[in-house]
Amino acid sequence: MIADHCAPAPTRWPRLGTIDRPQTHDPRNQAPMITPTQEPVGSATPDVTITGANDSRQNRTREMQLIPEALARAHMHDRLREAESDRRAVRLAAARRMQRRAERASLRARRALAMAVMH
């Protein structure tokens, strides 16, 4: 009797997938969910057509495949905006430097003119 308890599982049954190890990852080949027979009638939601579910899965898969592209596009957009901001800052600093240089040259010219008039 104890030997019967340790007998291997019958091999004639096909091996079913589990949640952790599904038979296939392709949503089109996955079996539809079937309500168990031991549940009372009407307790579970009725089976729905799987075409809508497959379409939504395919859409979700396509959207998920496009996520890295969208992230890269947003990253490039941020980098371009940052580079443009840096260029503006560099131009502003150069303009201020030139303005100070022009003001100093103007003061020197004014002093030189004043010195020429006084002598």
Short mmCIF file of C-alpha atoms in Angstrom, two decimals:
data_model
loop_
_atom_site.label_atom_id
_atom_site.label_comp_id
_atom_site.label_asym_id
_atom_site.label_seq_id
_atom_site.Cartn_x
_atom_site.Cartn_y
_atom_site.Cartn_z
CA MET A 1 0.00 0.00 0.00
CA ILE A 2 2.79 2.38 0.78
CA ALA A 3 4.39 1.65 -2.61
CA ASP A 4 1.17 2.85 -4.35
CA HIS A 5 1.48 6.15 -2.55
CA CYS A 6 4.91 6.84 -4.13
CA ALA A 7 3.94 5.79 -7.65
CA PRO A 8 4.88 8.23 -10.42
CA ALA A 9 2.20 10.36 -12.02
CA PRO A 10 0.57 8.87 -15.11
CA THR A 11 2.30 10.03 -18.29
CA ARG A 12 -0.72 9.80 -20.58
CA TRP A 13 -2.02 13.18 -19.31
CA PRO A 14 -0.57 16.21 -21.10
CA ARG A 15 1.48 18.41 -18.82
CA LEU A 16 -0.44 21.61 -18.15
CA GLY A 17 1.24 24.96 -17.67
CA THR A 18 1.17 26.80 -14.38
CA ILE A 19 1.02 30.49 -13.64
CA ASP A 20 4.77 30.58 -13.02
CA ARG A 21 5.64 28.31 -15.95
CA PRO A 22 3.03 28.66 -18.68
CA GLN A 23 3.11 26.29 -21.64
CA THR A 24 3.38 29.28 -23.95
CA HIS A 25 3.82 33.03 -23.57
CA ASP A 26 1.96 33.78 -26.81
CA PRO A 27 -1.50 35.11 -25.81
CA ARG A 28 -3.07 33.68 -28.98
CA ASN A 29 -2.10 30.13 -28.00
CA GLN A 30 -3.15 30.32 -24.38
CA ALA A 31 -6.21 28.32 -23.44
CA PRO A 32 -9.27 30.28 -22.33
CA MET A 33 -10.11 30.21 -18.65
CA ILE A 34 -12.70 27.54 -17.86
CA THR A 35 -14.86 27.78 -14.76
CA PRO A 36 -14.40 24.76 -12.47
CA THR A 37 -17.31 22.32 -12.27
CA GLN A 38 -17.39 22.19 -8.46
CA GLU A 39 -18.51 25.84 -8.23
CA PRO A 40 -22.22 26.50 -7.92
CA VAL A 41 -23.89 27.62 -11.09
CA GLY A 42 -23.92 31.38 -11.50
CA SER A 43 -21.21 32.03 -8.92
CA ALA A 44 -18.49 32.73 -11.47
CA THR A 45 -18.53 35.24 -14.28
CA PRO A 46 -19.40 33.66 -17.63
CA ASP A 47 -16.68 32.89 -20.18
CA VAL A 48 -15.99 35.82 -22.45
CA THR A 49 -14.82 35.70 -26.02
CA ILE A 50 -11.05 35.76 -26.09
CA THR A 51 -10.69 37.81 -29.28
CA GLY A 52 -11.13 41.07 -27.37
CA ALA A 53 -8.68 39.88 -24.72
CA ASN A 54 -6.18 38.90 -27.39
CA ASP A 55 -6.53 42.27 -29.09
CA SER A 56 -5.96 44.11 -25.83
CA ARG A 57 -2.98 41.88 -25.03
CA GLN A 58 -1.52 42.53 -28.46
CA ASN A 59 -2.06 46.28 -28.02
CA ARG A 60 -0.47 46.18 -24.61
CA THR A 61 2.49 44.23 -25.99
CA ARG A 62 2.92 46.71 -28.83
CA GLU A 63 2.71 49.65 -26.42
CA MET A 64 5.24 48.01 -24.11
CA GLN A 65 7.61 47.47 -27.03
CA LEU A 66 7.35 51.17 -27.86
CA ILE A 67 8.06 52.33 -24.29
CA PRO A 68 11.88 52.39 -24.69
CA GLU A 69 11.51 54.36 -27.91
CA ALA A 70 9.25 56.91 -26.21
CA LEU A 71 11.66 57.14 -23.27
CA ALA A 72 14.60 57.68 -25.64
CA ARG A 73 12.64 60.37 -27.50
CA ALA A 74 11.80 62.16 -24.24
CA HIS A 75 15.42 61.85 -23.10
CA MET A 76 16.68 63.36 -26.37
CA HIS A 77 14.10 66.15 -26.11
CA ASP A 78 15.35 66.96 -22.58
CA ARG A 79 18.97 66.88 -23.75
CA LEU A 80 18.23 69.21 -26.68
CA ARG A 81 16.39 71.63 -24.39
CA GLU A 82 19.28 71.51 -21.92
CA ALA A 83 21.85 72.11 -24.71
CA GLU A 84 19.83 75.06 -26.03
CA SER A 85 19.65 76.49 -22.50
CA ASP A 86 23.41 76.07 -22.11
CA ARG A 87 24.01 77.83 -25.44
CA ARG A 88 21.77 80.71 -24.35
CA ALA A 89 23.67 80.98 -21.05
CA VAL A 90 27.03 81.02 -22.86
CA ARG A 91 25.80 83.71 -25.29
CA LEU A 92 24.47 85.81 -22.40
CA ALA A 93 27.78 85.55 -20.51
CA ALA A 94 29.72 86.53 -23.65
CA ALA A 95 27.37 89.48 -24.25
CA ARG A 96 27.86 90.71 -20.66
CA ARG A 97 31.64 90.37 -20.99
CA MET A 98 31.58 92.41 -24.22
CA GLN A 99 29.34 95.02 -22.60
CA ARG A 100 31.75 95.43 -19.67
CA ARG A 101 34.68 95.66 -22.08
CA ALA A 102 32.83 98.33 -24.11
CA GLU A 103 32.03 100.29 -20.94
CA ARG A 104 35.69 100.21 -19.89
CA ALA A 105 36.78 101.35 -23.36
CA SER A 106 34.22 104.15 -23.21
CA LEU A 107 35.56 105.28 -19.82
CA ARG A 108 39.13 105.22 -21.13
CA ALA A 109 38.12 107.28 -24.16
CA ARG A 110 36.29 109.77 -21.93
CA ARG A 111 39.33 110.12 -19.65
CA ALA A 112 41.63 110.53 -22.61
CA LEU A 113 39.37 113.24 -24.03
CA ALA A 114 39.21 115.00 -20.64
CA MET A 115 43.00 114.88 -20.33
CA ALA A 116 43.39 116.26 -23.88
CA VAL A 117 40.99 119.16 -23.17
CA MET A 118 42.69 120.04 -19.88
CA HIS A 119 46.18 120.38 -21.41
#
